[in-house]
Amino acid sequence: MGYSKIEYTRPKLANYQAEIIDCKKRFTITEASTKSGKTVSHIIWLFEQSIQGSNGQEFWWVAPIFSQAKIAFERMQRF
């Protein structure tokens, strides 16, 4: 089955957001105050990982409680 080409333009990010999601390290830790753009930047990161993935590969958003994961899921759906 053939796949369509995906055209994607990364949304505008603050410099600190781009530095975090473009980091080549295996692990990163993001410590920031509320409303600083953590969720949005990490949704972008997860989406970019998923469009580079292979057929059948899964990408998860893990959070301490379901309602936090649901917030990210619903935001990603809107984007």
GROMACS .gro file of N, CA, C and O in nm:
model
  316
    1MET      N    1   0.085  -0.118   0.000
    1MET     CA    2   0.000   0.000   0.000
    1MET      C    3   0.089   0.124   0.000
    1MET      O    4   0.179   0.137   0.082
    2GLY      N    5   0.064   0.216  -0.089
    2GLY     CA    6   0.143   0.339  -0.097
    2GLY      C    7   0.093   0.442   0.003
    2GLY      O    8  -0.022   0.444   0.041
    3TYR      N    9   0.184   0.526   0.045
    3TYR     CA   10   0.150   0.631   0.139
    3TYR      C   11   0.164   0.767   0.072
    3TYR      O   12   0.251   0.788  -0.012
    4SER      N   13   0.080   0.859   0.112
    4SER     CA   14   0.088   0.995   0.061
    4SER      C   15   0.202   1.068   0.130
    4SER      O   16   0.236   1.039   0.244
    5LYS      N   17   0.258   1.163   0.059
    5LYS     CA   18   0.361   1.246   0.118
    5LYS      C   19   0.295   1.342   0.218
    5LYS      O   20   0.191   1.400   0.189
    6ILE      N   21   0.357   1.356   0.334
    6ILE     CA   22   0.305   1.447   0.435
    6ILE      C   23   0.379   1.578   0.425
    6ILE      O   24   0.502   1.581   0.430
    7GLU      N   25   0.304   1.686   0.408
    7GLU     CA   26   0.364   1.819   0.409
    7GLU      C   27   0.345   1.875   0.548
    7GLU      O   28   0.233   1.887   0.596
    8TYR      N   29   0.454   1.910   0.612
    8TYR     CA   30   0.448   1.957   0.751
    8TYR      C   31   0.537   2.079   0.767
    8TYR      O   32   0.651   2.080   0.723
    9THR      N   33   0.483   2.179   0.830
    9THR     CA   34   0.560   2.297   0.868
    9THR      C   35   0.550   2.312   1.018
    9THR      O   36   0.439   2.320   1.072
   10ARG      N   37   0.665   2.310   1.084
   10ARG     CA   38   0.665   2.320   1.230
   10ARG      C   39   0.608   2.455   1.273
   10ARG      O   40   0.645   2.559   1.220
   11PRO      N   41   0.519   2.453   1.372
   11PRO     CA   42   0.468   2.580   1.424
   11PRO      C   43   0.582   2.662   1.485
   11PRO      O   44   0.685   2.608   1.525
   12LYS      N   45   0.560   2.791   1.495
   12LYS     CA   46   0.661   2.879   1.553
   12LYS      C   47   0.679   2.846   1.700
   12LYS      O   48   0.582   2.833   1.775
   13LEU      N   49   0.804   2.830   1.740
   13LEU     CA   50   0.838   2.798   1.879
   13LEU      C   51   0.930   2.905   1.935
   13LEU      O   52   1.006   2.968   1.860
   14ALA      N   53   0.925   2.923   2.064
   14ALA     CA   54   1.024   3.008   2.131
   14ALA      C   55   1.158   2.935   2.122
   14ALA      O   56   1.163   2.811   2.109
   15ASN      N   57   1.266   3.009   2.130
   15ASN     CA   58   1.400   2.948   2.121
   15ASN      C   59   1.420   2.836   2.222
   15ASN      O   60   1.474   2.730   2.189
   16TYR      N   61   1.377   2.858   2.347
   16TYR     CA   62   1.396   2.755   2.449
   16TYR      C   63   1.315   2.629   2.418
   16TYR      O   64   1.360   2.518   2.447
   17GLN      N   65   1.198   2.643   2.356
   17GLN     CA   66   1.119   2.526   2.318
   17GLN      C   67   1.190   2.448   2.208
   17GLN      O   68   1.198   2.324   2.214
   18ALA      N   69   1.240   2.517   2.108
   18ALA     CA   70   1.310   2.450   1.998
   18ALA      C   71   1.435   2.380   2.048
   18ALA      O   72   1.466   2.268   2.005
   19GLU      N   73   1.508   2.442   2.140
   19GLU     CA   74   1.629   2.379   2.195
   19GLU      C   75   1.595   2.248   2.265
   19GLU      O   76   1.670   2.151   2.255
   20ILE      N   77   1.485   2.247   2.336
   20ILE     CA   78   1.445   2.124   2.407
   20ILE      C   79   1.408   2.014   2.308
   20ILE      O   80   1.459   1.902   2.317
   21ILE      N   81   1.321   2.043   2.213
   21ILE     CA   82   1.274   1.935   2.126
   21ILE      C   83   1.373   1.898   2.017
   21ILE      O   84   1.361   1.792   1.957
   22ASP      N   85   1.472   1.982   1.991
   22ASP     CA   86   1.575   1.949   1.894
   22ASP      C   87   1.699   1.886   1.956
   22ASP      O   88   1.792   1.850   1.885
   23CYS      N   89   1.698   1.871   2.087
   23CYS     CA   90   1.813   1.813   2.158
   23CYS      C   91   1.837   1.670   2.110
   23CYS      O   92   1.744   1.592   2.095
   24LYS      N   93   1.962   1.635   2.085
   24LYS     CA   94   1.995   1.500   2.035
   24LYS      C   95   2.022   1.399   2.147
   24LYS      O   96   2.046   1.282   2.121
   25LYS      N   97   2.016   1.445   2.272
   25LYS     CA   98   2.037   1.354   2.386
   25LYS      C   99   1.924   1.253   2.393
   25LYS      O  100   1.811   1.279   2.349
   26ARG      N  101   1.953   1.138   2.452
   26ARG     CA  102   1.850   1.034   2.464
   26ARG      C  103   1.739   1.077   2.559
   26ARG      O  104   1.622   1.048   2.538
   27PHE      N  105   1.775   1.144   2.667
   27PHE     CA  106   1.678   1.190   2.766
   27PHE      C  107   1.693   1.339   2.788
   27PHE      O  108   1.805   1.391   2.785
   28THR      N  109   1.583   1.405   2.811
   28THR     CA  110   1.584   1.545   2.852
   28THR      C  111   1.486   1.562   2.967
   28THR      O  112   1.393   1.482   2.984
   29ILE      N  113   1.507   1.663   3.046
   29ILE     CA  114   1.417   1.698   3.155
   29ILE      C  115   1.376   1.842   3.133
   29ILE      O  116   1.461   1.929   3.112
   30THR      N  117   1.247   1.866   3.137
   30THR     CA  118   1.197   2.002   3.120
   30THR      C  119   1.136   2.047   3.251
   30THR      O  120   1.037   1.991   3.296
   31GLU      N  121   1.197   2.148   3.310
   31GLU     CA  122   1.144   2.207   3.433
   31GLU      C  123   1.106   2.350   3.400
   31GLU      O  124   1.191   2.429   3.357
   32ALA      N  125   0.979   2.383   3.415
   32ALA     CA  126   0.933   2.518   3.383
   32ALA      C  127   0.803   2.544   3.456
   32ALA      O  128   0.734   2.452   3.499
   33SER      N  129   0.769   2.670   3.464
   33SER     CA  130   0.646   2.710   3.532
   33SER      C  131   0.524   2.674   3.447
   33SER      O  132   0.537   2.637   3.330
   34THR      N  133   0.407   2.690   3.505
   34THR     CA  134   0.284   2.666   3.431
   34THR      C  135   0.272   2.771   3.321
   34THR      O  136   0.325   2.881   3.331
   35LYS      N  137   0.203   2.734   3.216
   35LYS     CA  138   0.176   2.824   3.102
   35LYS      C  139   0.301   2.870   3.028
   35LYS      O  140   0.304   2.976   2.967
   36SER      N  141   0.407   2.788   3.032
   36SER     CA  142   0.530   2.828   2.962
   36SER      C  143   0.548   2.755   2.829
   36SER      O  144   0.647   2.776   2.761
   37GLY      N  145   0.454   2.670   2.793
   37GLY     CA  146   0.459   2.605   2.663
   37GLY      C  147   0.518   2.465   2.662
   37GLY      O  148   0.556   2.415   2.557
   38LYS      N  149   0.526   2.401   2.778
   38LYS     CA  150   0.582   2.266   2.785
   38LYS      C  151   0.497   2.166   2.705
   38LYS      O  152   0.551   2.093   2.623
   39THR      N  153   0.368   2.165   2.730
   39THR     CA  154   0.282   2.067   2.664
   39THR      C  155   0.279   2.088   2.514
   39THR      O  156   0.294   1.992   2.437
   40VAL      N  157   0.265   2.210   2.471
   40VAL     CA  158   0.258   2.238   2.327
   40VAL      C  159   0.387   2.194   2.258
   40VAL      O  160   0.384   2.126   2.155
   41SER      N  161   0.502   2.231   2.313
   41SER     CA  162   0.628   2.195   2.248
   41SER      C  163   0.647   2.044   2.245
   41SER      O  164   0.696   1.988   2.147
   42HIS      N  165   0.605   1.976   2.349
   42HIS     CA  166   0.623   1.831   2.352
   42HIS      C  167   0.521   1.758   2.265
   42HIS      O  168   0.550   1.651   2.213
   43ILE      N  169   0.405   1.817   2.245
   43ILE     CA  170   0.310   1.762   2.147
   43ILE      C  171   0.372   1.771   2.007
   43ILE      O  172   0.364   1.676   1.928
   44ILE      N  173   0.434   1.883   1.978
   44ILE     CA  174   0.500   1.900   1.848
   44ILE      C  175   0.610   1.795   1.832
   44ILE      O  176   0.623   1.730   1.728
   45TRP      N  177   0.689   1.775   1.938
   45TRP     CA  178   0.797   1.675   1.934
   45TRP      C  179   0.739   1.536   1.906
   45TRP      O  180   0.789   1.462   1.820
   46LEU      N  181   0.634   1.498   1.979
   46LEU     CA  182   0.576   1.365   1.962
   46LEU      C  183   0.518   1.348   1.822
   46LEU      O  184   0.537   1.244   1.758
   47PHE      N  185   0.451   1.450   1.770
   47PHE     CA  186   0.397   1.444   1.634
   47PHE      C  187   0.509   1.425   1.532
   47PHE      O  188   0.499   1.342   1.442
   48GLU      N  189   0.618   1.502   1.547
   48GLU     CA  190   0.730   1.490   1.454
   48GLU      C  191   0.794   1.351   1.461
   48GLU      O  192   0.836   1.297   1.358
   49GLN      N  193   0.801   1.294   1.579
   49GLN     CA  194   0.853   1.158   1.591
   49GLN      C  195   0.761   1.059   1.518
   49GLN      O  196   0.807   0.969   1.450
   50SER      N  197   0.630   1.081   1.532
   50SER     CA  198   0.535   0.987   1.473
   50SER      C  199   0.535   0.990   1.320
   50SER      O  200   0.519   0.887   1.256
   51ILE      N  201   0.554   1.108   1.261
   51ILE     CA  202   0.553   1.112   1.114
   51ILE      C  203   0.683   1.058   1.056
   51ILE      O  204   0.689   1.029   0.936
   52GLN      N  205   0.784   1.042   1.139
   52GLN     CA  206   0.909   0.981   1.093
   52GLN      C  207   0.913   0.832   1.124
   52GLN      O  208   1.007   0.762   1.084
   53GLY      N  209   0.813   0.783   1.195
   53GLY     CA  210   0.810   0.644   1.237
   53GLY      C  211   0.774   0.548   1.126
   53GLY      O  212   0.746   0.586   1.013
   54SER      N  213   0.773   0.421   1.163
   54SER     CA  214   0.741   0.314   1.068
   54SER      C  215   0.596   0.271   1.084
   54SER      O  216   0.534   0.292   1.188
   55ASN      N  217   0.543   0.208   0.982
   55ASN     CA  218   0.408   0.155   0.985
   55ASN      C  219   0.393   0.060   1.103
   55ASN      O  220   0.475  -0.028   1.124
   56GLY      N  221   0.288   0.079   1.183
   56GLY     CA  222   0.262  -0.007   1.296
   56GLY      C  223   0.330   0.037   1.425
   56GLY      O  224   0.302  -0.017   1.532
   57GLN      N  225   0.417   0.135   1.417
   57GLN     CA  226   0.486   0.185   1.535
   57GLN      C  227   0.389   0.270   1.618
   57GLN      O  228   0.304   0.338   1.564
   58GLU      N  229   0.402   0.264   1.750
   58GLU     CA  230   0.314   0.341   1.838
   58GLU      C  231   0.394   0.447   1.913
   58GLU      O  232   0.512   0.428   1.942
   59PHE      N  233   0.329   0.557   1.944
   59PHE     CA  234   0.391   0.667   2.017
   59PHE      C  235   0.299   0.704   2.131
   59PHE      O  236   0.182   0.730   2.110
   60TRP      N  237   0.354   0.707   2.250
   60TRP     CA  238   0.273   0.725   2.371
   60TRP      C  239   0.302   0.857   2.438
   60TRP      O  240   0.415   0.905   2.440
   61TRP      N  241   0.199   0.914   2.498
   61TRP     CA  242   0.213   1.027   2.590
   61TRP      C  243   0.183   0.970   2.728
   61TRP      O  244   0.073   0.924   2.754
   62VAL      N  245   0.281   0.971   2.815
   62VAL     CA  246   0.265   0.914   2.948
   62VAL      C  247   0.262   1.027   3.049
   62VAL      O  248   0.345   1.119   3.045
   63ALA      N  249   0.165   1.023   3.139
   63ALA     CA  250   0.150   1.126   3.242
   63ALA      C  251   0.116   1.057   3.375
   63ALA      O  252   0.072   0.942   3.376
   64PRO      N  253   0.138   1.129   3.485
   64PRO     CA  254   0.110   1.068   3.617
   64PRO      C  255  -0.035   1.025   3.635
   64PRO      O  256  -0.063   0.925   3.700
   65ILE      N  257  -0.129   1.101   3.578
   65ILE     CA  258  -0.270   1.064   3.591
   65ILE      C  259  -0.339   1.078   3.455
   65ILE      O  260  -0.295   1.155   3.369
   66PHE      N  261  -0.448   1.004   3.438
   66PHE     CA  262  -0.518   0.999   3.311
   66PHE      C  263  -0.560   1.136   3.262
   66PHE      O  264  -0.547   1.168   3.144
   67SER      N  265  -0.612   1.220   3.351
   67SER     CA  266  -0.664   1.351   3.307
   67SER      C  267  -0.554   1.438   3.245
   67SER      O  268  -0.582   1.515   3.153
   68GLN      N  269  -0.430   1.424   3.290
   68GLN     CA  270  -0.320   1.499   3.230
   68GLN      C  271  -0.289   1.447   3.089
   68GLN      O  272  -0.267   1.525   2.997
   69ALA      N  273  -0.289   1.317   3.074
   69ALA     CA  274  -0.265   1.259   2.942
   69ALA      C  275  -0.379   1.295   2.847
   69ALA      O  276  -0.356   1.320   2.728
   70LYS      N  277  -0.499   1.300   2.899
   70LYS     CA  278  -0.615   1.334   2.816
   70LYS      C  279  -0.605   1.477   2.763
   70LYS      O  280  -0.640   1.504   2.648
   71ILE      N  281  -0.555   1.569   2.844
   71ILE     CA  282  -0.537   1.708   2.801
   71ILE      C  283  -0.445   1.712   2.679
   71ILE      O  284  -0.476   1.776   2.578
   72ALA      N  285  -0.331   1.645   2.689
   72ALA     CA  286  -0.235   1.644   2.577
   72ALA      C  287  -0.296   1.576   2.454
   72ALA      O  288  -0.280   1.624   2.340
   73PHE      N  289  -0.366   1.465   2.474
   73PHE     CA  290  -0.429   1.394   2.364
   73PHE      C  291  -0.529   1.483   2.290
   73PHE      O  292  -0.529   1.492   2.168
   74GLU      N  293  -0.613   1.552   2.366
   74GLU     CA  294  -0.715   1.637   2.305
   74GLU      C  295  -0.653   1.758   2.234
   74GLU      O  296  -0.700   1.799   2.129
   75ARG      N  297  -0.546   1.812   2.290
   75ARG     CA  298  -0.478   1.922   2.222
   75ARG      C  299  -0.416   1.876   2.091
   75ARG      O  300  -0.423   1.945   1.990
   76MET      N  301  -0.358   1.756   2.093
   76MET     CA  302  -0.297   1.704   1.971
   76MET      C  303  -0.404   1.681   1.865
   76MET      O  304  -0.383   1.709   1.747
   77GLN      N  305  -0.519   1.632   1.904
   77GLN     CA  306  -0.628   1.612   1.809
   77GLN      C  307  -0.669   1.744   1.745
   77GLN      O  308  -0.695   1.751   1.626
   78ARG      N  309  -0.675   1.852   1.824
   78ARG     CA  310  -0.714   1.983   1.771
   78ARG      C  311  -0.611   2.035   1.673
   78ARG      O  312  -0.644   2.100   1.576
   79PHE      N  313  -0.482   2.011   1.701
   79PHE     CA  314  -0.376   2.058   1.610
   79PHE      C  315  -0.386   1.985   1.479
   79PHE      O  316  -0.359   2.034   1.376
   0.00000   0.00000   0.00000
